[in-house]
Amino acid sequence: EAGVTQFPSHSVIEKGQTVTLRCDPISGHDNLYWYRRVMGKEIKFLLHFVKESKQDESGMPNNRFLAERTGGTYSTLKVQPAELEDSGVYFCASSRGGLAGQYFGPGTRLTVT
Amino acid sequence: GDSVTQMEGPVTLSEEAFLTINCTYTATGYPSLFWYVQYPGEGLQLLLKATKADDKGSNKGFEATYRKETTSFHLEKGSVQVSDSAVYFCALTNAGGTSYGKLTFGQGTILTVHP
């Protein structure tokens, strides 16, 4: 089966611009997660979808971040407007069920200048 | 809240050396514990897991034992290879948390193995 894919692999934008990251989970995986790793620190949870519903968005840093999962398939994470501290690697993961292993995408490296 | 602490890196070893990467955790309830690995240019891959106390997870020569009494899940390998060079992340998920399946990660340990 195809793995989790993310697009783009790398994005460089200026402060104040908008960027949209996309994640395509493994087919049939109802659970989709977004994580972020900033400046070599630990990977931190952003939010969790079950199908198209947000199960937990407690890790979203502020209202500049908007995540959607239309139709319970792919998901997008929009940052608007981007700030310098948003730079980092954004990972997406999917799984079949709560405690099943999560399969990660390769990540999107976001650089805000 | 839940947290995971890993030994500071980077770790540099010669091929065939013994590897230990320490990991301790703080969590309520009965967490499941994981080790993920990220090879250069790739995404995170699940290396091994353990879901209850005294369970031993193993894969590719790596192993880790869930020690509830010491709240630890140390990663070990008896003889490392150059191909093991990667970043290793310890993580937990807690069924008692608000998001079932959400992972809490340690800061990652960079391992470099020289021939």
JSON list of C-alpha atoms in Angstrom, two decimals:
[
{"chain": "A", "resi": 1, "resn": "GLU", "atom": "CA", "xyz": [0.00, 0.00, 0.00]},
{"chain": "A", "resi": 2, "resn": "ALA", "atom": "CA", "xyz": [1.09, 3.54, -0.61]},
{"chain": "A", "resi": 3, "resn": "GLY", "atom": "CA", "xyz": [2.45, 5.38, 2.38]},
{"chain": "A", "resi": 4, "resn": "VAL", "atom": "CA", "xyz": [1.56, 8.76, 3.81]},
{"chain": "A", "resi": 5, "resn": "THR", "atom": "CA", "xyz": [2.52, 11.51, 1.40]},
{"chain": "A", "resi": 6, "resn": "GLN", "atom": "CA", "xyz": [3.05, 15.19, 2.07]},
{"chain": "A", "resi": 7, "resn": "PHE", "atom": "CA", "xyz": [3.34, 18.14, -0.23]},
{"chain": "A", "resi": 8, "resn": "PRO", "atom": "CA", "xyz": [5.41, 20.18, -0.65]},
{"chain": "A", "resi": 9, "resn": "SER", "atom": "CA", "xyz": [8.59, 18.67, 0.73]},
{"chain": "A", "resi": 10, "resn": "HIS", "atom": "CA", "xyz": [10.04, 22.10, 1.34]},
{"chain": "A", "resi": 11, "resn": "SER", "atom": "CA", "xyz": [8.54, 25.58, 1.35]},
{"chain": "A", "resi": 12, "resn": "VAL", "atom": "CA", "xyz": [10.29, 28.90, 1.79]},
{"chain": "A", "resi": 13, "resn": "ILE", "atom": "CA", "xyz": [8.04, 31.91, 2.34]},
{"chain": "A", "resi": 14, "resn": "GLU", "atom": "CA", "xyz": [8.33, 35.40, 3.70]},
{"chain": "A", "resi": 15, "resn": "LYS", "atom": "CA", "xyz": [6.85, 36.51, 6.97]},
{"chain": "A", "resi": 16, "resn": "GLY", "atom": "CA", "xyz": [3.25, 37.52, 6.49]},
{"chain": "A", "resi": 17, "resn": "GLN", "atom": "CA", "xyz": [2.60, 35.21, 3.55]},
{"chain": "A", "resi": 18, "resn": "THR", "atom": "CA", "xyz": [0.28, 32.23, 3.51]},
{"chain": "A", "resi": 19, "resn": "VAL", "atom": "CA", "xyz": [1.27, 28.61, 3.07]},
{"chain": "A", "resi": 20, "resn": "THR", "atom": "CA", "xyz": [-0.84, 25.49, 2.74]},
{"chain": "A", "resi": 21, "resn": "LEU", "atom": "CA", "xyz": [0.56, 22.08, 3.51]},
{"chain": "A", "resi": 22, "resn": "ARG", "atom": "CA", "xyz": [-1.12, 18.93, 2.29]},
{"chain": "A", "resi": 23, "resn": "CYS", "atom": "CA", "xyz": [-1.19, 15.41, 3.67]},
{"chain": "A", "resi": 24, "resn": "ASP", "atom": "CA", "xyz": [-2.57, 12.31, 1.99]},
{"chain": "A", "resi": 25, "resn": "PRO", "atom": "CA", "xyz": [-2.97, 9.49, 4.52]},
{"chain": "A", "resi": 26, "resn": "ILE", "atom": "CA", "xyz": [-2.89, 5.79, 3.84]},
{"chain": "A", "resi": 27, "resn": "SER", "atom": "CA", "xyz": [-6.16, 4.71, 2.27]},
{"chain": "A", "resi": 28, "resn": "GLY", "atom": "CA", "xyz": [-8.62, 3.48, 4.85]},
{"chain": "A", "resi": 29, "resn": "HIS", "atom": "CA", "xyz": [-6.96, 5.19, 7.79]},
{"chain": "A", "resi": 30, "resn": "ASP", "atom": "CA", "xyz": [-9.61, 7.17, 9.64]},
{"chain": "A", "resi": 31, "resn": "ASN", "atom": "CA", "xyz": [-7.16, 8.79, 12.04]},
{"chain": "A", "resi": 32, "resn": "LEU", "atom": "CA", "xyz": [-4.94, 11.60, 10.82]},
{"chain": "A", "resi": 33, "resn": "TYR", "atom": "CA", "xyz": [-2.51, 13.56, 12.96]},
{"chain": "A", "resi": 34, "resn": "TRP", "atom": "CA", "xyz": [-0.41, 16.66, 12.43]},
{"chain": "A", "resi": 35, "resn": "TYR", "atom": "CA", "xyz": [2.82, 17.20, 14.35]},
{"chain": "A", "resi": 36, "resn": "ARG", "atom": "CA", "xyz": [5.57, 19.81, 14.23]},
{"chain": "A", "resi": 37, "resn": "ARG", "atom": "CA", "xyz": [9.25, 19.80, 15.07]},
{"chain": "A", "resi": 38, "resn": "VAL", "atom": "CA", "xyz": [10.76, 23.21, 15.61]},
{"chain": "A", "resi": 39, "resn": "MET", "atom": "CA", "xyz": [14.52, 23.92, 15.68]},
{"chain": "A", "resi": 40, "resn": "GLY", "atom": "CA", "xyz": [15.66, 20.41, 16.65]},
{"chain": "A", "resi": 41, "resn": "LYS", "atom": "CA", "xyz": [13.34, 20.24, 19.61]},
{"chain": "A", "resi": 42, "resn": "GLU", "atom": "CA", "xyz": [10.85, 17.49, 20.34]},
{"chain": "A", "resi": 43, "resn": "ILE", "atom": "CA", "xyz": [8.11, 16.67, 17.90]},
{"chain": "A", "resi": 44, "resn": "LYS", "atom": "CA", "xyz": [4.89, 18.20, 19.18]},
{"chain": "A", "resi": 45, "resn": "PHE", "atom": "CA", "xyz": [1.31, 17.23, 18.51]},
{"chain": "A", "resi": 46, "resn": "LEU", "atom": "CA", "xyz": [-0.86, 19.77, 16.72]},
{"chain": "A", "resi": 47, "resn": "LEU", "atom": "CA", "xyz": [-4.18, 18.06, 16.09]},
{"chain": "A", "resi": 48, "resn": "HIS", "atom": "CA", "xyz": [-6.02, 14.85, 15.43]},
{"chain": "A", "resi": 49, "resn": "PHE", "atom": "CA", "xyz": [-8.80, 14.10, 12.95]},
{"chain": "A", "resi": 50, "resn": "VAL", "atom": "CA", "xyz": [-11.09, 11.12, 13.02]},
{"chain": "A", "resi": 51, "resn": "LYS", "atom": "CA", "xyz": [-12.46, 10.99, 9.52]},
{"chain": "A", "resi": 52, "resn": "GLU", "atom": "CA", "xyz": [-13.46, 14.60, 8.82]},
{"chain": "A", "resi": 53, "resn": "SER", "atom": "CA", "xyz": [-13.98, 15.60, 12.46]},
{"chain": "A", "resi": 54, "resn": "LYS", "atom": "CA", "xyz": [-11.43, 17.30, 14.68]},
{"chain": "A", "resi": 55, "resn": "GLN", "atom": "CA", "xyz": [-10.99, 15.01, 17.68]},
{"chain": "A", "resi": 56, "resn": "ASP", "atom": "CA", "xyz": [-8.40, 17.11, 19.43]},
{"chain": "A", "resi": 57, "resn": "GLU", "atom": "CA", "xyz": [-6.84, 20.40, 18.34]},
{"chain": "A", "resi": 58, "resn": "SER", "atom": "CA", "xyz": [-5.28, 21.26, 21.68]},
{"chain": "A", "resi": 59, "resn": "GLY", "atom": "CA", "xyz": [-1.80, 21.49, 20.18]},
{"chain": "A", "resi": 60, "resn": "MET", "atom": "CA", "xyz": [-2.59, 24.15, 17.60]},
{"chain": "A", "resi": 61, "resn": "PRO", "atom": "CA", "xyz": [-0.41, 27.11, 18.57]},
{"chain": "A", "resi": 62, "resn": "ASN", "atom": "CA", "xyz": [-2.82, 29.92, 17.67]},
{"chain": "A", "resi": 63, "resn": "ASN", "atom": "CA", "xyz": [-5.56, 30.97, 15.31]},
{"chain": "A", "resi": 64, "resn": "ARG", "atom": "CA", "xyz": [-3.13, 31.55, 12.45]},
{"chain": "A", "resi": 65, "resn": "PHE", "atom": "CA", "xyz": [-3.24, 27.80, 11.92]},
{"chain": "A", "resi": 66, "resn": "LEU", "atom": "CA", "xyz": [-6.23, 26.19, 10.23]},
{"chain": "A", "resi": 67, "resn": "ALA", "atom": "CA", "xyz": [-6.54, 22.50, 9.50]},
{"chain": "A", "resi": 68, "resn": "GLU", "atom": "CA", "xyz": [-9.19, 20.82, 7.40]},
{"chain": "A", "resi": 69, "resn": "ARG", "atom": "CA", "xyz": [-9.95, 17.32, 6.27]},
{"chain": "A", "resi": 70, "resn": "THR", "atom": "CA", "xyz": [-12.65, 17.47, 3.68]},
{"chain": "A", "resi": 71, "resn": "GLY", "atom": "CA", "xyz": [-14.49, 14.22, 3.12]},
{"chain": "A", "resi": 72, "resn": "GLY", "atom": "CA", "xyz": [-12.26, 12.41, 5.57]},
{"chain": "A", "resi": 73, "resn": "THR", "atom": "CA", "xyz": [-9.50, 11.86, 3.02]},
{"chain": "A", "resi": 74, "resn": "TYR", "atom": "CA", "xyz": [-6.60, 14.26, 2.57]},
{"chain": "A", "resi": 75, "resn": "SER", "atom": "CA", "xyz": [-5.91, 17.08, 5.00]},
{"chain": "A", "resi": 76, "resn": "THR", "atom": "CA", "xyz": [-4.55, 20.58, 4.64]},
{"chain": "A", "resi": 77, "resn": "LEU", "atom": "CA", "xyz": [-2.83, 22.78, 7.19]},
{"chain": "A", "resi": 78, "resn": "LYS", "atom": "CA", "xyz": [-2.86, 26.47, 6.39]},
{"chain": "A", "resi": 79, "resn": "VAL", "atom": "CA", "xyz": [-0.68, 29.03, 8.12]},
{"chain": "A", "resi": 80, "resn": "GLN", "atom": "CA", "xyz": [-1.89, 32.60, 7.62]},
{"chain": "A", "resi": 81, "resn": "PRO", "atom": "CA", "xyz": [-0.06, 34.86, 8.12]},
{"chain": "A", "resi": 82, "resn": "ALA", "atom": "CA", "xyz": [3.19, 33.01, 8.67]},
{"chain": "A", "resi": 83, "resn": "GLU", "atom": "CA", "xyz": [5.61, 34.17, 11.37]},
{"chain": "A", "resi": 84, "resn": "LEU", "atom": "CA", "xyz": [9.30, 33.41, 11.82]},
{"chain": "A", "resi": 85, "resn": "GLU", "atom": "CA", "xyz": [8.63, 31.03, 14.71]},
{"chain": "A", "resi": 86, "resn": "ASP", "atom": "CA", "xyz": [6.48, 28.84, 12.46]},
{"chain": "A", "resi": 87, "resn": "SER", "atom": "CA", "xyz": [9.60, 27.52, 10.78]},
{"chain": "A", "resi": 88, "resn": "GLY", "atom": "CA", "xyz": [10.12, 23.81, 11.31]},
{"chain": "A", "resi": 89, "resn": "VAL", "atom": "CA", "xyz": [9.22, 20.41, 9.94]},
{"chain": "A", "resi": 90, "resn": "TYR", "atom": "CA", "xyz": [5.54, 19.54, 9.80]},
{"chain": "A", "resi": 91, "resn": "PHE", "atom": "CA", "xyz": [4.74, 15.84, 9.94]},
{"chain": "A", "resi": 92, "resn": "CYS", "atom": "CA", "xyz": [1.51, 14.11, 9.13]},
{"chain": "A", "resi": 93, "resn": "ALA", "atom": "CA", "xyz": [0.66, 10.62, 10.35]},
{"chain": "A", "resi": 94, "resn": "SER", "atom": "CA", "xyz": [-2.26, 8.26, 9.91]},
{"chain": "A", "resi": 95, "resn": "SER", "atom": "CA", "xyz": [-3.52, 5.13, 11.61]},
{"chain": "A", "resi": 96, "resn": "ARG", "atom": "CA", "xyz": [-6.46, 2.76, 11.59]},
{"chain": "A", "resi": 97, "resn": "GLY", "atom": "CA", "xyz": [-7.34, 3.11, 15.24]},
{"chain": "A", "resi": 98, "resn": "GLY", "atom": "CA", "xyz": [-6.38, 4.77, 18.48]},
{"chain": "A", "resi": 99, "resn": "LEU", "atom": "CA", "xyz": [-3.50, 2.61, 19.67]},
{"chain": "A", "resi": 100, "resn": "ALA", "atom": "CA", "xyz": [-2.48, 1.20, 16.29]},
{"chain": "A", "resi": 101, "resn": "GLY", "atom": "CA", "xyz": [0.92, 2.30, 15.09]},
{"chain": "A", "resi": 102, "resn": "GLN", "atom": "CA", "xyz": [0.99, 5.62, 13.33]},
{"chain": "A", "resi": 103, "resn": "TYR", "atom": "CA", "xyz": [2.53, 5.82, 9.87]},
{"chain": "A", "resi": 104, "resn": "PHE", "atom": "CA", "xyz": [4.36, 9.04, 9.22]},
{"chain": "A", "resi": 105, "resn": "GLY", "atom": "CA", "xyz": [4.90, 11.02, 6.08]},
{"chain": "A", "resi": 106, "resn": "PRO", "atom": "CA", "xyz": [8.33, 12.42, 5.17]},
{"chain": "A", "resi": 107, "resn": "GLY", "atom": "CA", "xyz": [7.41, 15.84, 6.47]},
{"chain": "A", "resi": 108, "resn": "THR", "atom": "CA", "xyz": [7.27, 19.33, 5.01]},
{"chain": "A", "resi": 109, "resn": "ARG", "atom": "CA", "xyz": [10.12, 21.63, 5.93]},
{"chain": "A", "resi": 110, "resn": "LEU", "atom": "CA", "xyz": [8.76, 25.16, 6.28]},
{"chain": "A", "resi": 111, "resn": "THR", "atom": "CA", "xyz": [11.15, 28.08, 6.35]},
{"chain": "A", "resi": 112, "resn": "VAL", "atom": "CA", "xyz": [9.76, 31.53, 7.08]},
{"chain": "A", "resi": 113, "resn": "THR", "atom": "CA", "xyz": [12.18, 34.36, 6.35]},
{"chain": "B", "resi": 1, "resn": "GLY", "atom": "CA", "xyz": [0.80, 16.41, 31.40]},
{"chain": "B", "resi": 2, "resn": "ASP", "atom": "CA", "xyz": [2.59, 13.50, 29.78]},
{"chain": "B", "resi": 3, "resn": "SER", "atom": "CA", "xyz": [6.26, 13.89, 28.92]},
{"chain": "B", "resi": 4, "resn": "VAL", "atom": "CA", "xyz": [9.21, 11.90, 27.57]},
{"chain": "B", "resi": 5, "resn": "THR", "atom": "CA", "xyz": [12.87, 12.54, 28.29]},
{"chain": "B", "resi": 6, "resn": "GLN", "atom": "CA", "xyz": [15.65, 11.08, 26.17]},
{"chain": "B", "resi": 7, "resn": "MET", "atom": "CA", "xyz": [19.36, 11.08, 26.74]},
{"chain": "B", "resi": 8, "resn": "GLU", "atom": "CA", "xyz": [21.14, 13.98, 25.15]},
{"chain": "B", "resi": 9, "resn": "GLY", "atom": "CA", "xyz": [22.91, 13.34, 21.89]},
{"chain": "B", "resi": 10, "resn": "PRO", "atom": "CA", "xyz": [24.53, 13.13, 19.57]},
{"chain": "B", "resi": 11, "resn": "VAL", "atom": "CA", "xyz": [25.83, 9.61, 20.09]},
{"chain": "B", "resi": 12, "resn": "THR", "atom": "CA", "xyz": [28.81, 8.48, 18.03]},
{"chain": "B", "resi": 13, "resn": "LEU", "atom": "CA", "xyz": [29.83, 4.83, 17.95]},
{"chain": "B", "resi": 14, "resn": "SER", "atom": "CA", "xyz": [32.05, 2.51, 15.99]},
{"chain": "B", "resi": 15, "resn": "GLU", "atom": "CA", "xyz": [30.51, -0.32, 14.04]},
{"chain": "B", "resi": 16, "resn": "GLU", "atom": "CA", "xyz": [29.69, -3.40, 16.19]},
{"chain": "B", "resi": 17, "resn": "ALA", "atom": "CA", "xyz": [29.60, -1.34, 19.39]},
{"chain": "B", "resi": 18, "resn": "PHE", "atom": "CA", "xyz": [26.81, -1.74, 21.95]},
{"chain": "B", "resi": 19, "resn": "LEU", "atom": "CA", "xyz": [24.11, 0.91, 21.89]},
{"chain": "B", "resi": 20, "resn": "THR", "atom": "CA", "xyz": [21.93, 2.22, 24.69]},
{"chain": "B", "resi": 21, "resn": "ILE", "atom": "CA", "xyz": [19.69, 5.25, 24.35]},
{"chain": "B", "resi": 22, "resn": "ASN", "atom": "CA", "xyz": [17.94, 6.09, 27.59]},
{"chain": "B", "resi": 23, "resn": "CYS", "atom": "CA", "xyz": [14.30, 7.09, 27.71]},
{"chain": "B", "resi": 24, "resn": "THR", "atom": "CA", "xyz": [12.15, 7.88, 30.73]},
{"chain": "B", "resi": 25, "resn": "TYR", "atom": "CA", "xyz": [8.58, 9.04, 30.83]},
{"chain": "B", "resi": 26, "resn": "THR", "atom": "CA", "xyz": [5.95, 10.70, 32.98]},
{"chain": "B", "resi": 27, "resn": "ALA", "atom": "CA", "xyz": [2.35, 9.77, 32.33]},
{"chain": "B", "resi": 28, "resn": "THR", "atom": "CA", "xyz": [-0.91, 9.07, 34.06]},
{"chain": "B", "resi": 29, "resn": "GLY", "atom": "CA", "xyz": [-2.72, 5.82, 33.46]},
{"chain": "B", "resi": 30, "resn": "TYR", "atom": "CA", "xyz": [-1.24, 3.07, 31.32]},
{"chain": "B", "resi": 31, "resn": "PRO", "atom": "CA", "xyz": [0.66, 4.47, 28.37]},
{"chain": "B", "resi": 32, "resn": "SER", "atom": "CA", "xyz": [1.93, 2.51, 25.40]},
{"chain": "B", "resi": 33, "resn": "LEU", "atom": "CA", "xyz": [5.57, 3.17, 24.56]},
{"chain": "B", "resi": 34, "resn": "PHE", "atom": "CA", "xyz": [7.27, 3.44, 21.19]},
{"chain": "B", "resi": 35, "resn": "TRP", "atom": "CA", "xyz": [10.60, 3.98, 19.52]},
{"chain": "B", "resi": 36, "resn": "TYR", "atom": "CA", "xyz": [10.53, 5.71, 16.15]},
{"chain": "B", "resi": 37, "resn": "VAL", "atom": "CA", "xyz": [13.50, 6.12, 13.83]},
{"chain": "B", "resi": 38, "resn": "GLN", "atom": "CA", "xyz": [14.10, 8.72, 11.15]},
{"chain": "B", "resi": 39, "resn": "TYR", "atom": "CA", "xyz": [16.73, 7.86, 8.56]},
{"chain": "B", "resi": 40, "resn": "PRO", "atom": "CA", "xyz": [18.30, 10.70, 6.57]},
{"chain": "B", "resi": 41, "resn": "GLY", "atom": "CA", "xyz": [15.84, 12.15, 4.07]},
{"chain": "B", "resi": 42, "resn": "GLU", "atom": "CA", "xyz": [12.96, 9.95, 5.21]},
{"chain": "B", "resi": 43, "resn": "GLY", "atom": "CA", "xyz": [9.93, 10.16, 7.48]},
{"chain": "B", "resi": 44, "resn": "LEU", "atom": "CA", "xyz": [9.59, 8.59, 10.90]},
{"chain": "B", "resi": 45, "resn": "GLN", "atom": "CA", "xyz": [9.22, 4.84, 11.00]},
{"chain": "B", "resi": 46, "resn": "LEU", "atom": "CA", "xyz": [7.94, 2.79, 13.89]},
{"chain": "B", "resi": 47, "resn": "LEU", "atom": "CA", "xyz": [10.88, 0.73, 15.16]},
{"chain": "B", "resi": 48, "resn": "LEU", "atom": "CA", "xyz": [9.26, -1.11, 18.07]},
{"chain": "B", "resi": 49, "resn": "LYS", "atom": "CA", "xyz": [6.58, -0.78, 20.70]},
{"chain": "B", "resi": 50, "resn": "ALA", "atom": "CA", "xyz": [5.38, -2.15, 24.02]},
{"chain": "B", "resi": 51, "resn": "THR", "atom": "CA", "xyz": [1.87, -1.78, 25.34]},
{"chain": "B", "resi": 52, "resn": "LYS", "atom": "CA", "xyz": [2.10, -2.94, 28.94]},
{"chain": "B", "resi": 53, "resn": "ALA", "atom": "CA", "xyz": [4.56, -3.28, 31.80]},
{"chain": "B", "resi": 54, "resn": "ASP", "atom": "CA", "xyz": [7.37, -5.83, 31.31]},
{"chain": "B", "resi": 55, "resn": "ASP", "atom": "CA", "xyz": [6.62, -6.17, 27.59]},
{"chain": "B", "resi": 56, "resn": "LYS", "atom": "CA", "xyz": [9.71, -6.25, 25.41]},
{"chain": "B", "resi": 57, "resn": "GLY", "atom": "CA", "xyz": [9.51, -4.74, 21.96]},
{"chain": "B", "resi": 58, "resn": "SER", "atom": "CA", "xyz": [12.07, -5.84, 19.39]},
{"chain": "B", "resi": 59, "resn": "ASN", "atom": "CA", "xyz": [12.85, -5.27, 15.73]},
{"chain": "B", "resi": 60, "resn": "LYS", "atom": "CA", "xyz": [15.94, -5.27, 13.49]},
{"chain": "B", "resi": 61, "resn": "GLY", "atom": "CA", "xyz": [18.15, -6.26, 16.43]},
{"chain": "B", "resi": 62, "resn": "PHE", "atom": "CA", "xyz": [16.89, -3.41, 18.59]},
{"chain": "B", "resi": 63, "resn": "GLU", "atom": "CA", "xyz": [14.97, -4.04, 21.78]},
{"chain": "B", "resi": 64, "resn": "ALA", "atom": "CA", "xyz": [13.42, -2.12, 24.64]},
{"chain": "B", "resi": 65, "resn": "THR", "atom": "CA", "xyz": [11.63, -3.27, 27.79]},
{"chain": "B", "resi": 66, "resn": "TYR", "atom": "CA", "xyz": [8.71, -1.38, 29.34]},
{"chain": "B", "resi": 67, "resn": "ARG", "atom": "CA", "xyz": [9.75, -0.84, 32.98]},
{"chain": "B", "resi": 68, "resn": "LYS", "atom": "CA", "xyz": [6.88, 0.62, 34.95]},
{"chain": "B", "resi": 69, "resn": "GLU", "atom": "CA", "xyz": [8.80, 0.67, 38.23]},
{"chain": "B", "resi": 70, "resn": "THR", "atom": "CA", "xyz": [11.48, 2.94, 36.78]},
{"chain": "B", "resi": 71, "resn": "THR", "atom": "CA", "xyz": [9.20, 4.57, 34.14]},
{"chain": "B", "resi": 72, "resn": "SER", "atom": "CA", "xyz": [11.78, 3.75, 31.50]},
{"chain": "B", "resi": 73, "resn": "PHE", "atom": "CA", "xyz": [11.95, 2.33, 27.98]},
{"chain": "B", "resi": 74, "resn": "HIS", "atom": "CA", "xyz": [15.63, 2.26, 27.08]},
{"chain": "B", "resi": 75, "resn": "LEU", "atom": "CA", "xyz": [16.60, 1.29, 23.54]},
{"chain": "B", "resi": 76, "resn": "GLU", "atom": "CA", "xyz": [19.44, -1.23, 23.11]},
{"chain": "B", "resi": 77, "resn": "LYS", "atom": "CA", "xyz": [21.26, -2.98, 20.31]},
{"chain": "B", "resi": 78, "resn": "GLY", "atom": "CA", "xyz": [24.12, -5.37, 20.77]},
{"chain": "B", "resi": 79, "resn": "SER", "atom": "CA", "xyz": [26.06, -4.53, 17.62]},
{"chain": "B", "resi": 80, "resn": "VAL", "atom": "CA", "xyz": [25.32, -1.41, 15.62]},
{"chain": "B", "resi": 81, "resn": "GLN", "atom": "CA", "xyz": [25.92, -0.99, 11.92]},
{"chain": "B", "resi": 82, "resn": "VAL", "atom": "CA", "xyz": [26.66, 2.06, 9.82]},
{"chain": "B", "resi": 83, "resn": "SER", "atom": "CA", "xyz": [23.13, 1.75, 8.41]},
{"chain": "B", "resi": 84, "resn": "ASP", "atom": "CA", "xyz": [21.71, 2.37, 11.91]},
{"chain": "B", "resi": 85, "resn": "SER", "atom": "CA", "xyz": [22.82, 6.00, 11.71]},
{"chain": "B", "resi": 86, "resn": "ALA", "atom": "CA", "xyz": [19.61, 7.97, 12.19]},
{"chain": "B", "resi": 87, "resn": "VAL", "atom": "CA", "xyz": [17.61, 10.01, 14.67]},
{"chain": "B", "resi": 88, "resn": "TYR", "atom": "CA", "xyz": [15.79, 7.96, 17.30]},
{"chain": "B", "resi": 89, "resn": "PHE", "atom": "CA", "xyz": [12.67, 9.19, 19.05]},
{"chain": "B", "resi": 90, "resn": "CYS", "atom": "CA", "xyz": [11.08, 7.74, 22.15]},
{"chain": "B", "resi": 91, "resn": "ALA", "atom": "CA", "xyz": [7.34, 8.35, 22.39]},
{"chain": "B", "resi": 92, "resn": "LEU", "atom": "CA", "xyz": [4.23, 7.42, 24.32]},
{"chain": "B", "resi": 93, "resn": "THR", "atom": "CA", "xyz": [0.53, 7.41, 23.77]},
{"chain": "B", "resi": 94, "resn": "ASN", "atom": "CA", "xyz": [-1.90, 7.42, 26.61]},
{"chain": "B", "resi": 95, "resn": "ALA", "atom": "CA", "xyz": [-5.36, 5.97, 26.37]},
{"chain": "B", "resi": 96, "resn": "GLY", "atom": "CA", "xyz": [-6.34, 8.13, 29.31]},
{"chain": "B", "resi": 97, "resn": "GLY", "atom": "CA", "xyz": [-5.56, 11.32, 27.46]},
{"chain": "B", "resi": 98, "resn": "THR", "atom": "CA", "xyz": [-7.91, 13.58, 25.57]},
{"chain": "B", "resi": 99, "resn": "SER", "atom": "CA", "xyz": [-6.77, 12.36, 22.20]},
{"chain": "B", "resi": 100, "resn": "TYR", "atom": "CA", "xyz": [-6.65, 8.63, 21.91]},
{"chain": "B", "resi": 101, "resn": "GLY", "atom": "CA", "xyz": [-3.51, 7.76, 20.01]},
{"chain": "B", "resi": 102, "resn": "LYS", "atom": "CA", "xyz": [-1.85, 11.17, 20.20]},
{"chain": "B", "resi": 103, "resn": "LEU", "atom": "CA", "xyz": [1.91, 10.70, 20.54]},
{"chain": "B", "resi": 104, "resn": "THR", "atom": "CA", "xyz": [4.12, 12.57, 22.99]},
{"chain": "B", "resi": 105, "resn": "PHE", "atom": "CA", "xyz": [7.75, 12.54, 21.86]},
{"chain": "B", "resi": 106, "resn": "GLY", "atom": "CA", "xyz": [11.14, 12.94, 23.40]},
{"chain": "B", "resi": 107, "resn": "GLN", "atom": "CA", "xyz": [13.58, 15.37, 21.83]},
{"chain": "B", "resi": 108, "resn": "GLY", "atom": "CA", "xyz": [15.29, 12.78, 19.65]},
{"chain": "B", "resi": 109, "resn": "THR", "atom": "CA", "xyz": [18.82, 11.34, 19.76]},
{"chain": "B", "resi": 110, "resn": "ILE", "atom": "CA", "xyz": [21.12, 11.54, 16.77]},
{"chain": "B", "resi": 111, "resn": "LEU", "atom": "CA", "xyz": [23.14, 8.35, 16.32]},
{"chain": "B", "resi": 112, "resn": "THR", "atom": "CA", "xyz": [26.16, 8.23, 14.04]},
{"chain": "B", "resi": 113, "resn": "VAL", "atom": "CA", "xyz": [27.95, 4.94, 13.48]},
{"chain": "B", "resi": 114, "resn": "HIS", "atom": "CA", "xyz": [31.41, 4.97, 11.93]},
{"chain": "B", "resi": 115, "resn": "PRO", "atom": "CA", "xyz": [32.97, 2.01, 10.06]}
]
